[in-house]
Structure formats: structure tokens, C-alpha cells
mmCIF file of C-alpha atoms and ligand atoms in Angstrom:
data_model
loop_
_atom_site.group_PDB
_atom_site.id
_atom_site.type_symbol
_atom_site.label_atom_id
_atom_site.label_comp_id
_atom_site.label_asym_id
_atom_site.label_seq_id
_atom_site.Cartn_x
_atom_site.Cartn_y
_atom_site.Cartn_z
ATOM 1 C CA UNK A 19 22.419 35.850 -14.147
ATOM 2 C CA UNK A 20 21.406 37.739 -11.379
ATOM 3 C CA UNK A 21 18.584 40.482 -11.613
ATOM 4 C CA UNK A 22 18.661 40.926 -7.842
ATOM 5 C CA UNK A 23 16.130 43.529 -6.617
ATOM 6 C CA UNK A 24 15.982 44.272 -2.924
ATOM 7 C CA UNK A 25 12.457 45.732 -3.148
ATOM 8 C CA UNK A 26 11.109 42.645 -4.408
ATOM 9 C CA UNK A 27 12.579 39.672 -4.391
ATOM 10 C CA UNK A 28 9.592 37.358 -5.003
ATOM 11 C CA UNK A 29 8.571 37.210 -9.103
ATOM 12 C CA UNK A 30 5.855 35.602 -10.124
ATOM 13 C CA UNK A 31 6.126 33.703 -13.218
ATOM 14 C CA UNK A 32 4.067 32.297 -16.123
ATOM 15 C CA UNK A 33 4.730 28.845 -16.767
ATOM 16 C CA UNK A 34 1.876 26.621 -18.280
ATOM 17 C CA UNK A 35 2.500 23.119 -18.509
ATOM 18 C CA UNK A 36 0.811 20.181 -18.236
ATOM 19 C CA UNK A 37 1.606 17.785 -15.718
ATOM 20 C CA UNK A 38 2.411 14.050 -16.551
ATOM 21 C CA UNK A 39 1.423 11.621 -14.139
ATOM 22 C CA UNK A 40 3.705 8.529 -14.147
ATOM 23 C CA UNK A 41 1.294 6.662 -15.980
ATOM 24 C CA UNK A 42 1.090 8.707 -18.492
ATOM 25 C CA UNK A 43 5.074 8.314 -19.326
ATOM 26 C CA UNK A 44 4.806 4.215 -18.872
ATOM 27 C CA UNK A 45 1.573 4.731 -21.083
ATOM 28 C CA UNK A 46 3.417 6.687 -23.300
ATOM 29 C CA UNK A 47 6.442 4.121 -23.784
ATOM 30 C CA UNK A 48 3.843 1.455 -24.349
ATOM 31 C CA UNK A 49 1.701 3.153 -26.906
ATOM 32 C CA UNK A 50 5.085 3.463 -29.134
ATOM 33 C CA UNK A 51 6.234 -0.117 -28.400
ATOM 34 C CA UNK A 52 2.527 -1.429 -29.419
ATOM 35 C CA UNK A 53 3.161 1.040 -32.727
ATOM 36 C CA UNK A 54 6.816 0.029 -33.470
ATOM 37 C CA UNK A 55 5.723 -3.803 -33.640
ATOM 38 C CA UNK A 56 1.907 -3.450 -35.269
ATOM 39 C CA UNK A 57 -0.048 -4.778 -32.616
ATOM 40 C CA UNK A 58 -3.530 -2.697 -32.402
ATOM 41 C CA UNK A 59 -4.544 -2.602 -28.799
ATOM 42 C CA UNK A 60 -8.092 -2.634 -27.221
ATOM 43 C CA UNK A 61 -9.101 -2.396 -24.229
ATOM 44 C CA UNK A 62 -11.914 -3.182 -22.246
ATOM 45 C CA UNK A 63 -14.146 -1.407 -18.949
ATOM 46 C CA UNK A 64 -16.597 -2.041 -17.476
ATOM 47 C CA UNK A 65 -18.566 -2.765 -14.260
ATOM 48 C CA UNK A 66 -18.534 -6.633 -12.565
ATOM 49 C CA UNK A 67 -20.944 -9.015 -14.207
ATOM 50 C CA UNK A 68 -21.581 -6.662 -17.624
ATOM 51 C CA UNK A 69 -20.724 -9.506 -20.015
ATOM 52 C CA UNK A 70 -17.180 -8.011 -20.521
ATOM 53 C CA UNK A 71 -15.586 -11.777 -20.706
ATOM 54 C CA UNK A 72 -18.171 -13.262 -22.862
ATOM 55 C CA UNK A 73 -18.033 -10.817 -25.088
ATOM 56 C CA UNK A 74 -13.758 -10.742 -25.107
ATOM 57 C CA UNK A 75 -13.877 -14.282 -25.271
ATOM 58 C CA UNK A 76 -16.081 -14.336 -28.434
ATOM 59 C CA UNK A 77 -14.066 -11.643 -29.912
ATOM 60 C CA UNK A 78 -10.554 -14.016 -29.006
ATOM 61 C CA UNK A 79 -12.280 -16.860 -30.502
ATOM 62 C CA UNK A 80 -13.476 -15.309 -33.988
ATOM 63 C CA UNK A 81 -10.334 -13.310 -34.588
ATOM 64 C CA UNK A 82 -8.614 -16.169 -33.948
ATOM 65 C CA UNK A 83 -10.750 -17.753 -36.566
ATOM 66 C CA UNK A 84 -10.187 -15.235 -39.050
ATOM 67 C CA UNK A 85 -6.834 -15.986 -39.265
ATOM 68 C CA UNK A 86 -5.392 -13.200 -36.460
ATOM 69 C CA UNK A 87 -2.850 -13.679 -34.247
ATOM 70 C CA UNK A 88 -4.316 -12.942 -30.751
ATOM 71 C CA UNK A 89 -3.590 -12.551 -26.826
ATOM 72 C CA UNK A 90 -5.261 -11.269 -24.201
ATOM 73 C CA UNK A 91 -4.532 -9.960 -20.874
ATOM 74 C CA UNK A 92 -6.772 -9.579 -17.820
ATOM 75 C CA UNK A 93 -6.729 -7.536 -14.696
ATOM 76 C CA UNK A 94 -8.194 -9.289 -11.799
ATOM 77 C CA UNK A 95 -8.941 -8.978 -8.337
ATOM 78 C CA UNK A 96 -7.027 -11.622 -5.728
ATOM 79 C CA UNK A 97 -10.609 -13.307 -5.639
ATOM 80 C CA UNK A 98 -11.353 -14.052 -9.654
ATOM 81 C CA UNK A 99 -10.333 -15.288 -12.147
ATOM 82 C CA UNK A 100 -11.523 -14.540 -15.185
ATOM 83 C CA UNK A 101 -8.230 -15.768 -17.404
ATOM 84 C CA UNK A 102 -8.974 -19.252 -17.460
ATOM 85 C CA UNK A 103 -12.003 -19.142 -18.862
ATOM 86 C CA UNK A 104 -10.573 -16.887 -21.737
ATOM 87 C CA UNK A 105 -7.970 -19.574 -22.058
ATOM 88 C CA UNK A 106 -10.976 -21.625 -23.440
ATOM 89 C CA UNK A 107 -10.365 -19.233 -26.786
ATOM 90 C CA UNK A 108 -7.108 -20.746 -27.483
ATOM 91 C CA UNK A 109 -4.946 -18.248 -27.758
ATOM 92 C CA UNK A 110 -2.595 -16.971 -24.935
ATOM 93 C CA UNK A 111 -4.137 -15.326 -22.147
ATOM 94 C CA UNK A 112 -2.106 -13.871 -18.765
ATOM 95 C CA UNK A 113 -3.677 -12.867 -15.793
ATOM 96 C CA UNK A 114 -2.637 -9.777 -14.479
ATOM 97 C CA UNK A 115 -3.642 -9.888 -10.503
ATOM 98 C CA UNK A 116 -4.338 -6.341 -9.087
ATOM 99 C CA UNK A 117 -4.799 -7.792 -5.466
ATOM 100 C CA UNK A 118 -6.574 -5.016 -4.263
ATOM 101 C CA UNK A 119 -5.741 -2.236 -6.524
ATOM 102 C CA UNK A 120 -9.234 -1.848 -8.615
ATOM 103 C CA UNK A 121 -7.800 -1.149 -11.805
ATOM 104 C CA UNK A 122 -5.107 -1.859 -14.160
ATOM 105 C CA UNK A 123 -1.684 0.378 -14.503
ATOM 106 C CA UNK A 124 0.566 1.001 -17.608
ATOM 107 C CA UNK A 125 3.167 -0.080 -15.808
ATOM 108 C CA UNK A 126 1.186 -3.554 -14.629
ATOM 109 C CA UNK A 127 0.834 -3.882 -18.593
ATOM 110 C CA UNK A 128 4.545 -3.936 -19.197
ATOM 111 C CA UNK A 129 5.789 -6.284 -16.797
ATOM 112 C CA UNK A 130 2.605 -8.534 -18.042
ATOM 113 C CA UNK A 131 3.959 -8.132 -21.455
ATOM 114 C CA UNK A 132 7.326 -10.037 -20.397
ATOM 115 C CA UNK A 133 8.696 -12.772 -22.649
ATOM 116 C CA UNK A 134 5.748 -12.476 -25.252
ATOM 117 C CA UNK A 135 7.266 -11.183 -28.807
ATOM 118 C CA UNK A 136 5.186 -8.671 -29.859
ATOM 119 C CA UNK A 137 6.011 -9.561 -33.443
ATOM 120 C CA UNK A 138 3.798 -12.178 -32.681
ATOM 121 C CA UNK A 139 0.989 -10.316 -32.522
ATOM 122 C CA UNK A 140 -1.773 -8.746 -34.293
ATOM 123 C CA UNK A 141 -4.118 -7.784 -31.779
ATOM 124 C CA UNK A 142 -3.907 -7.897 -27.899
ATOM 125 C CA UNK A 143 -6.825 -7.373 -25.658
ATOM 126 C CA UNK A 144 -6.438 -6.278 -22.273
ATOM 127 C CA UNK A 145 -9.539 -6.779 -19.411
ATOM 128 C CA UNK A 146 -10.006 -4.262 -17.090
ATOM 129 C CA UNK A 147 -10.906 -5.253 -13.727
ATOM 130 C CA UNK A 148 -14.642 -4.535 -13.174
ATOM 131 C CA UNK A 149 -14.560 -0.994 -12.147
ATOM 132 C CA UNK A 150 -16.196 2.026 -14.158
ATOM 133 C CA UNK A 151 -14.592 4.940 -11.808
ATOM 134 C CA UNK A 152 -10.365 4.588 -11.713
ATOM 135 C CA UNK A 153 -9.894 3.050 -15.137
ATOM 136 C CA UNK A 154 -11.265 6.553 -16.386
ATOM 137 C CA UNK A 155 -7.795 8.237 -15.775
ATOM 138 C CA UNK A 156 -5.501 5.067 -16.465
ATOM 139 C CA UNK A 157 -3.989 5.344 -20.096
ATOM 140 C CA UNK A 158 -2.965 1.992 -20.753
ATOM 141 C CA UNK A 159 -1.192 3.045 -24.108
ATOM 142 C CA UNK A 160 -4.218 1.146 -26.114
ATOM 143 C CA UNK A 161 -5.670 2.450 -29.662
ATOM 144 C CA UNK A 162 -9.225 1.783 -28.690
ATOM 145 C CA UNK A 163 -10.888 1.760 -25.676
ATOM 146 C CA UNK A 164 -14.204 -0.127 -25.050
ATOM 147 C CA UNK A 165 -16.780 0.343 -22.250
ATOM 148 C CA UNK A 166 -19.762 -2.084 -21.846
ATOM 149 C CA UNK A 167 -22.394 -2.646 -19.734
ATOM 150 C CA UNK A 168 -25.358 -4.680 -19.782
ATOM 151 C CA UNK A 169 -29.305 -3.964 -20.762
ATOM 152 C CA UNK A 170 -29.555 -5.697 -16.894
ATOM 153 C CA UNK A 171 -27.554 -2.012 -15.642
ATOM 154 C CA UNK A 172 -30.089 0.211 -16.894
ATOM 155 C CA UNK A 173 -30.012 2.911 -19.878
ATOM 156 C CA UNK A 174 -28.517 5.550 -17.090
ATOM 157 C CA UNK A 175 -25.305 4.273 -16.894
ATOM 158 C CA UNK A 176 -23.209 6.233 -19.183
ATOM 159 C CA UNK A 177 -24.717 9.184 -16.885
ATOM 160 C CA UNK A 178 -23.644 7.593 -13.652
ATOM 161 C CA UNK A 179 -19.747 6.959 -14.964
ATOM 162 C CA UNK A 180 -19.550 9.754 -17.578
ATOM 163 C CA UNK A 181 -15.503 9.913 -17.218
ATOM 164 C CA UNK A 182 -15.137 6.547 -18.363
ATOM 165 C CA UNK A 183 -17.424 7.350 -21.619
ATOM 166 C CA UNK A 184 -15.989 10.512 -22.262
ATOM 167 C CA UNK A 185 -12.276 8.617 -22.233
ATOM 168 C CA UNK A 186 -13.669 5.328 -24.017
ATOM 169 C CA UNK A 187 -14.278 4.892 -28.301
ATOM 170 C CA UNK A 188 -16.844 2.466 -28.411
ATOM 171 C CA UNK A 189 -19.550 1.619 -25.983
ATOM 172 C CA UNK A 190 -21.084 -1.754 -25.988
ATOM 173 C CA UNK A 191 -24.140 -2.788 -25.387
ATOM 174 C CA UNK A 192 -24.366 -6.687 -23.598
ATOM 175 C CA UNK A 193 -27.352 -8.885 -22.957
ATOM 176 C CA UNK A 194 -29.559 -7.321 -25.541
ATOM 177 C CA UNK A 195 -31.660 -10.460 -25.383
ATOM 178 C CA UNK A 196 -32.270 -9.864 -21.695
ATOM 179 C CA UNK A 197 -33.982 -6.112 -23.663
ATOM 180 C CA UNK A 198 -37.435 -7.058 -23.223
ATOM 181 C CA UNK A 199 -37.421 -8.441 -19.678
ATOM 182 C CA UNK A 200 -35.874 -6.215 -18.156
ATOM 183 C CA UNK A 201 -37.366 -3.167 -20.175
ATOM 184 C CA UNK A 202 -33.793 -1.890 -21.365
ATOM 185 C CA UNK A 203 -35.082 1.276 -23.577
ATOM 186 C CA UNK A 204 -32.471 1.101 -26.044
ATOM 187 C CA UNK A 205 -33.544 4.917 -27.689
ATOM 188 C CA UNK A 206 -33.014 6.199 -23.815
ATOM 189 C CA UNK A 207 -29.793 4.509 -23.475
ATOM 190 C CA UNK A 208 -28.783 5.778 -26.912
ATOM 191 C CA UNK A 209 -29.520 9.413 -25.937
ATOM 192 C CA UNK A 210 -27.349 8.827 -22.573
ATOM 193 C CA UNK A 211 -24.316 7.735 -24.100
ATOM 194 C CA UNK A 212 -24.429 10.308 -26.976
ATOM 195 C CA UNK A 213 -24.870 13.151 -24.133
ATOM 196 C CA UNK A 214 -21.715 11.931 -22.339
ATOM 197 C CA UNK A 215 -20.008 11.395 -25.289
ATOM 198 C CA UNK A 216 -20.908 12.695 -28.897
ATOM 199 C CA UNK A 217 -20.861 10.633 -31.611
ATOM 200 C CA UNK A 218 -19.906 7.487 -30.399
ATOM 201 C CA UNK A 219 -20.076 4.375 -31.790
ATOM 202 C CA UNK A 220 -22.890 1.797 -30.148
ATOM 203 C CA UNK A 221 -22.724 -1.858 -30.295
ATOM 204 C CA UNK A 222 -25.702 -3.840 -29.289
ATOM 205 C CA UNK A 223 -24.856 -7.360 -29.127
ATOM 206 C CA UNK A 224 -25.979 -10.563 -27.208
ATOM 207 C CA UNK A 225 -24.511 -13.888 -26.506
ATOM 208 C CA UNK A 226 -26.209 -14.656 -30.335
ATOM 209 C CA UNK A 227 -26.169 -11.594 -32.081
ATOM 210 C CA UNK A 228 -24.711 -12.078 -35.113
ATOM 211 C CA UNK A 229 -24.383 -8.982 -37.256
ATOM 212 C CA UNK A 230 -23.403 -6.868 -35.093
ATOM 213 C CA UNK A 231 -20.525 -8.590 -33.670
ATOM 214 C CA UNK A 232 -19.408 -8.872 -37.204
ATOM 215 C CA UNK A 233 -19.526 -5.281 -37.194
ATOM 216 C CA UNK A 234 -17.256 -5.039 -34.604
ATOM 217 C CA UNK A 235 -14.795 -7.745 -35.992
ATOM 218 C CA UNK A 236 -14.506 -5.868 -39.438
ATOM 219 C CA UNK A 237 -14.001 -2.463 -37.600
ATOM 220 C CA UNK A 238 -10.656 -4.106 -35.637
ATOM 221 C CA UNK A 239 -9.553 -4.981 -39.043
ATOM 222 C CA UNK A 240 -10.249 -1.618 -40.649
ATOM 223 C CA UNK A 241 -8.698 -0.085 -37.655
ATOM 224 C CA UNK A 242 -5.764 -1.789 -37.566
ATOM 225 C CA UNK A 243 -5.221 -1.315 -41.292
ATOM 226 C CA UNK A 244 -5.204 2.472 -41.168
ATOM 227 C CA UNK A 245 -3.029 2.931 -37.746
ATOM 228 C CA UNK A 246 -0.394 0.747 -39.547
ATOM 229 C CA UNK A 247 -0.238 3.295 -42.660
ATOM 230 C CA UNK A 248 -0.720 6.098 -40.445
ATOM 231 C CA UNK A 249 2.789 7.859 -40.927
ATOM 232 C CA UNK A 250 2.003 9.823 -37.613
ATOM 233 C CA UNK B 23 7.408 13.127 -9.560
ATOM 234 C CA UNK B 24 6.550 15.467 -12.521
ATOM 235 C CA UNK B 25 5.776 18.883 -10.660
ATOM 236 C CA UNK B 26 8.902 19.015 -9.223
ATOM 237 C CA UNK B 27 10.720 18.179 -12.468
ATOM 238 C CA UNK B 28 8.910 20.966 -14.503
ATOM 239 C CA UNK B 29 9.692 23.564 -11.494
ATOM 240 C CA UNK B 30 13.066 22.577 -11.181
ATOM 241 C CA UNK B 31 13.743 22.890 -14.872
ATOM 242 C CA UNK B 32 11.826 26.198 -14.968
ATOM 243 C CA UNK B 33 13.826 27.202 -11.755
ATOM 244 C CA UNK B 34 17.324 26.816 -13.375
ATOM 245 C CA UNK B 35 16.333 28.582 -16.691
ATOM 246 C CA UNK B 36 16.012 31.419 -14.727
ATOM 247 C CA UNK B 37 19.330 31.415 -12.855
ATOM 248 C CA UNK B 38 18.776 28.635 -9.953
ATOM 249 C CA UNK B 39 16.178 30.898 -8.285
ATOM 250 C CA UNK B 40 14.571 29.701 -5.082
ATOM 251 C CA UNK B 41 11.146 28.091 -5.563
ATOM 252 C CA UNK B 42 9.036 30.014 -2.992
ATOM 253 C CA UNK B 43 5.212 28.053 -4.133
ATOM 254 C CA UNK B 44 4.039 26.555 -7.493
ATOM 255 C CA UNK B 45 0.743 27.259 -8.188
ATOM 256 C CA UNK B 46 -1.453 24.664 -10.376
ATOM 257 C CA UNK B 47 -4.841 24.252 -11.550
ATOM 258 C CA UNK B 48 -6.528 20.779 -11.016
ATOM 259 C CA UNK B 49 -9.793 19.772 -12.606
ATOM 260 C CA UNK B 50 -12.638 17.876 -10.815
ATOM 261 C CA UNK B 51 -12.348 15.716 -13.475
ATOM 262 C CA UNK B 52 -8.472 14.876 -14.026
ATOM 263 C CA UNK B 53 -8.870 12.054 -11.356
ATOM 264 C CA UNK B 54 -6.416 13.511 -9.462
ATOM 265 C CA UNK B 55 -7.296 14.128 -5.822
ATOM 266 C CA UNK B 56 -5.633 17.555 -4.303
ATOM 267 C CA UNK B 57 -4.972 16.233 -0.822
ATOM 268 C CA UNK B 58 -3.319 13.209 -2.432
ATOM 269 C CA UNK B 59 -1.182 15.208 -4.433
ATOM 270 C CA UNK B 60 -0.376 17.386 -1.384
ATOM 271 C CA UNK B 61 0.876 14.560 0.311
ATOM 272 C CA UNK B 62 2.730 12.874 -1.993
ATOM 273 C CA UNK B 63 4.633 16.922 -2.637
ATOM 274 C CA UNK B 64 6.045 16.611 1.093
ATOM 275 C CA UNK B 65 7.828 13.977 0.226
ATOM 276 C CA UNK B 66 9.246 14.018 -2.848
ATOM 277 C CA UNK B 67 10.261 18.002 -2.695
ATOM 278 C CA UNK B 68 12.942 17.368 -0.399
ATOM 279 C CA UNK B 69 16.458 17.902 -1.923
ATOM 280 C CA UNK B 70 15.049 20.257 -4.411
ATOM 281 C CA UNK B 71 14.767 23.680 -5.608
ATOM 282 C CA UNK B 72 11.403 23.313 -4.442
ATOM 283 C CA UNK B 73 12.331 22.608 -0.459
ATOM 284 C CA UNK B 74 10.556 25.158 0.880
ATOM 285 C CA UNK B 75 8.310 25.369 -2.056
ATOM 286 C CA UNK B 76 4.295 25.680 -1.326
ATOM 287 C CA UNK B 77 1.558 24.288 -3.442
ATOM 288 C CA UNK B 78 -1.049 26.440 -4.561
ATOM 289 C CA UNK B 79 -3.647 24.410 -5.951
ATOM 290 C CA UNK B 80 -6.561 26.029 -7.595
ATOM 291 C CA UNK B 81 -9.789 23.667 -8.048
ATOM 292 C CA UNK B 82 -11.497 23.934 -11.496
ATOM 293 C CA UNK B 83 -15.180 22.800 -10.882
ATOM 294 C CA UNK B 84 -16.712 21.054 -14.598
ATOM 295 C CA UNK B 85 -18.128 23.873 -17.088
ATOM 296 C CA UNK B 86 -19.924 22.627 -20.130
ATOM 297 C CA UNK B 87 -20.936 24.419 -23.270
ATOM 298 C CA UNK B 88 -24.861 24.219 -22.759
ATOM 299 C CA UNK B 89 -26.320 24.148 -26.042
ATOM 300 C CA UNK B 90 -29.656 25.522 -25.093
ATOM 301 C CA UNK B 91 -28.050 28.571 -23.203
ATOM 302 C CA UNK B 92 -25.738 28.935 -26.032
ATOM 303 C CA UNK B 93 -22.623 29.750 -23.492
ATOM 304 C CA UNK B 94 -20.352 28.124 -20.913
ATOM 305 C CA UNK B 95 -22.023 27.327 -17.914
ATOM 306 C CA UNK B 96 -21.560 25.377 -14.753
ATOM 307 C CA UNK B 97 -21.978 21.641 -14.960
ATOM 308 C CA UNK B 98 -23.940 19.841 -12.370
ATOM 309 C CA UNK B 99 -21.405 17.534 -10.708
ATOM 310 C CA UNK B 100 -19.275 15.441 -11.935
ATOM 311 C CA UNK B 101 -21.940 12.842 -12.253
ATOM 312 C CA UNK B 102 -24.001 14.747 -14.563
ATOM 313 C CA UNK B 103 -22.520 16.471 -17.348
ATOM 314 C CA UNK B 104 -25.731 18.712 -17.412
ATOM 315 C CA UNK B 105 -25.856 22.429 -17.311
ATOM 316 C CA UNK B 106 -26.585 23.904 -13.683
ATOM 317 C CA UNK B 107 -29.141 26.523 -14.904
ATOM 318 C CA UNK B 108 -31.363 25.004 -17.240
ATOM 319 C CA UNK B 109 -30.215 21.421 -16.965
ATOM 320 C CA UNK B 110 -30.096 20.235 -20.457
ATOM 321 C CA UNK B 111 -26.975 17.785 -20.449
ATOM 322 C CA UNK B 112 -24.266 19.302 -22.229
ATOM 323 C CA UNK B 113 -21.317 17.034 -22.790
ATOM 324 C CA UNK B 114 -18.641 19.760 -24.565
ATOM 325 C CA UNK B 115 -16.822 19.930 -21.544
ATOM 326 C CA UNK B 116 -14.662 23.310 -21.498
ATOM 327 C CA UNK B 117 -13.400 22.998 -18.211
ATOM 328 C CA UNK B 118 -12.513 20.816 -15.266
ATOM 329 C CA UNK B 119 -9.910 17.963 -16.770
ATOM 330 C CA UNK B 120 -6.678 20.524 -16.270
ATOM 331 C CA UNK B 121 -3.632 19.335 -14.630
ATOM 332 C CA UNK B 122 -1.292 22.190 -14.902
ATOM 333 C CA UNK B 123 0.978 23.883 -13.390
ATOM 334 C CA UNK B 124 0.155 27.666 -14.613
ATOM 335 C CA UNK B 125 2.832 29.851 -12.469
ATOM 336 C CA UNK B 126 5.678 29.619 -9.963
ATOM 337 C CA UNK B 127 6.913 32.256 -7.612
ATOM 338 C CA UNK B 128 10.736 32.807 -7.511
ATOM 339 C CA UNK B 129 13.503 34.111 -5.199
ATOM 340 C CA UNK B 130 16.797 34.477 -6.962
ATOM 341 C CA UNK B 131 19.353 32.968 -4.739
ATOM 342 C CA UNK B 132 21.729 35.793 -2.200
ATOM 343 C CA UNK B 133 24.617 36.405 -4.602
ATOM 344 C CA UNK B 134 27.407 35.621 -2.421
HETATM 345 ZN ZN1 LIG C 18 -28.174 25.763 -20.108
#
């Protein structure tokens, strides 16, 4: 085929397509993997100190409890180590150490994933390192994403990281005992989040809140119910 | 790296032509950072249709839909999804997460 044309030479054409970063392709692979064997995958963000492992190892512990098979994996920096205290859960946990890359990779999921039998599974967890900025645009091939932070952070936080709430399902609340203290203003925070991202679903909990973290337990179950008859 | 794959499929659709720039569009908030992606282009274009091929990257600043203008406007920053003129916070975002490649220039190849 050659439409040769001395005069012009140069065409300019219309193409239109989205580009795929690598981790999108890894994320990609995993998402169907996680699919093929039933494992409903949840994953956690948010900034150092926000509660994030309490509340994961809570959530490890009960679902354990109510008769799930559960792992976890966490992303931490050379300096933490936030796995063996979720080993306290008793279920299996693997660290996955970033060194000093602050967030976690598809691809760093994958290799984790090594020698575990995903038919094993009914839920996995997987910790972000503490980091509300480059998680944003990491896919890590998970069904729900979760980003917390703490009544301690202040109600403007969704407005300081709004890429990680616009990419995240749930936000969570920590430390609402710590409410009154600190003067958290839960309607303010409420009105943040929703302007960063409509609609989404708040959890307020604290290290003994009750209800609501029962809440969250039966909406992993519901969840995981309807992506496994989900023909799509 | 995926840029050079969807020119270099585009490329040989249309007859092996010569890849003379690639022009994308790259939101503010894709989390993709143009100089980066410039960089990394040097490298991985050699040996490929796209050898002498030239990025042309436009940047797509955040628009929201403001709901007390009623229309598209400019967002603050990335920081604040709020509308620029009347700065109610507006998080429809209609702009600002592409990462696209939109058009390529061509050469056909000398026919020997
Ligand atoms: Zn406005």
C-alpha cells in the first residue's frame, strides 16, 4: 500500500486510545486470577499512624471468626513492620517490603502471592504502605478499595488527597473515640468526603465500636456473594 | 512500553509508515508525570517505527462540572476539586485523568 504524495508526505492521523501503564496489565492479570479462584480482594490506604492495622487486624480476626478463610498482605517500608503484629490474627500474613518505593505495585502483589493456593481463600487483604498520594494511580487488581484516616487527621483530609478518594469505595473513619478531644466534626468531614467523592460509603468506627464494624463485616460478605454470581 | 506498542501497531495498519511524532493528552490527574514519560520514550523508542518519533504531549489541567454555575469549569488544583470561579467544590470531574494517545503523524516509507 503505498499512497505516496510528494506534496505532502506528512498525514496526520486520528487514533484515540488509551494508554496502559504496565500496572495496569499486571493489575489486569491479577483482577482475573482473584475472579477465576473466588477470592474478593480489599485493599487498604491510608496515611502512617491512621489506625489502618488495628482496624485490618480486627477485620482478620472476626472474619476469621465467622468461619472465612483469610490472608493478608502488607506493604512496608525497610523500617516497619507492621506484619507481625497482624500475624497476632492467626491467619497467614506476608510482608511485602517496598524498601523505599512508597507504595505497593501489581506486580509486587504477584510475586507476594507465590506458593499460597488461592483456592484457599475467601478473602485477602492487602496493606498499603502509609502513603495517601502514589497508591491513587496503583490498581492492585482488588474489588474494593478502602481509605482511612483518623478523627486525630482532621475532617479536611479527603480534600487534601482527593485522588485517593475519588479511586477508593469506602472511606473509613478511625479513632472515633478520640471525636470529642480532638474536636473531629464528623458532619464537616462527611461533607468533605462526599465532595471528593459522591455517594460514598462512611464507616465510623473505633477500637470498640461495635455496630459499625459489623456493618462492615456483613458488607464483605454481601459483596463477595454478588461478585461470585456476577456472570460479567 | 505501551505508546510505542499502540503506534507501532497503528503504524503498520497503514503500510509501515514512518512515525514522524505521536501526540497524547495527559491529565493532571492520571499520576503520570510528562517529563517522566519523556524520558522513559528515549529509551525505549529505539529499534522502532517510532525512532525518530517526537512526543507531543498536551497537558489537560482538572475541569469539574460546578453545580452552582451549572457548566464545566476550571477546577482549582489538583488539591481542591472546587470550581475556579465561584469555588463551590464540584467533584464530577470531566477532565484531567486522560492518558491517551489522540493522533500520530505519518511518513509512508520511499518506495524503493
Ligand atoms: Zn462554579
Amino acid at each position: 500500500m503505498s499512497n505516496h504524495s510528494a506534496a505532502n508526505p506528512t498525514r496526520l492521523v486520528q487514533v484515540r486510545t488509551k494508554i496502559l501503564k504496565q500496572n495496569d496489565v499486571a493489575a489486569r492479570r491479577l483482577r482475573q486470577r482473584f475472579r477465576d479462584h473466588n477470592v474478593f480482594v480489599v485493599s487498604l490506604v491510608s496515611s502512617p499512624g491512621s489506625g489502618k492495622t488495628m482496624f485490618l487486624e480486627q477485620t482478620l480476626a472476626s472474619m476469621r471468626q465467622r468461619g472465612h478463610r483469610v490472608a493478608a498482605l502488607v506493604g512496608d517500608l525497610a523500617t516497619e513492620n507492621d506484619a507481625a503484629r497482624l500475624a497476632r490474627a492467626e491467619v497467614p500474613v506476608r510482608q511485602i517490603t517496598t524498601g523505599t518505593v512508597c507504595h505497593l505495585e501489581a506486580e509486587m502483589v504477584e510475586n507476594a502471592l507465590d506458593g499460597w493456593t488461592l483456592e484457599e481463600l475467601d478473602y485477602l487483604f492487602i496493606e498499603n504502605v502509609g502513603n495517601l498520594v502514589c497508591p491513587a494511580t496503583y490498581d492492585l487488581g482488588e474489588s474494593l478499595r478502602l481509605v482511612l484516616f483518623s478523627t486525630t487527621e482532621g475532617e479536611d483530609k479527603p480534600l487534601k488527597y482527593p485522588t485517593i478518594f475519588n479511586t477508593a469505595d469506602i472511606a473509613v473513619i478511625t479513632k472515633m473515640d478520640l471525636a470529642e478531644v480532638v474536636e473531629f466534626d464528623a458532619v464537616t468531614a462527611h461533607k468533605h468526603i462526599h465532595a471528593v467523592r459522591p455517594g460514598m460509603d462512611i464507616l465510623e468506627v473505633s477500637a470498640k465500636s461495635g455496630t459499625q464494624m459489623e456493618r462492615w463485616f456483613h458488607r464483605l460478605e454481601t459483596q463477595r456473594n454478588a461478585s461470585m454470581t456476577d456472570p460479567t | 512500553m505501551s505508546i510505542i506498542d499502540i503506534a507501532c501497531e497503528e503504524s503498520r495498519t497503514r503500510g509501515d509508515a514512518r512515525v514522524i511524532a505521536v501526540h497524547l493528552k495527559i491529565g493532571r490527574m492520571s499520576g503520570v508525570v510528562s517529563e517522566a514519560l519523556l524520558s522513559a520514550f528515549e529509551l525505549a523508542r529505539e529499534d522502532t517505527l517510532l525512532a525518530a518519533a517526537e512526543l507531543k504531549i498536551e497537558d489537560m489541567p482538572v475541569r469539574v462540572h460546578c453545580p452552582q454555575c451549572g457548566c464545566e469549569q476550571l477546577a482549582d488544583s489538583i488539591q481542591c476539586l472546587c470550581c475556579s470561579v465561584c469555588g463551590t467544590l464540584s467533584p464530577e470531574i470531566t477532565q484531567g485523568c486522560e492518558l491517551e494517545v489522540v493522533a500520530m503523524e505519518l511518513e509512508p516509507m520511499e518506495v524503493v
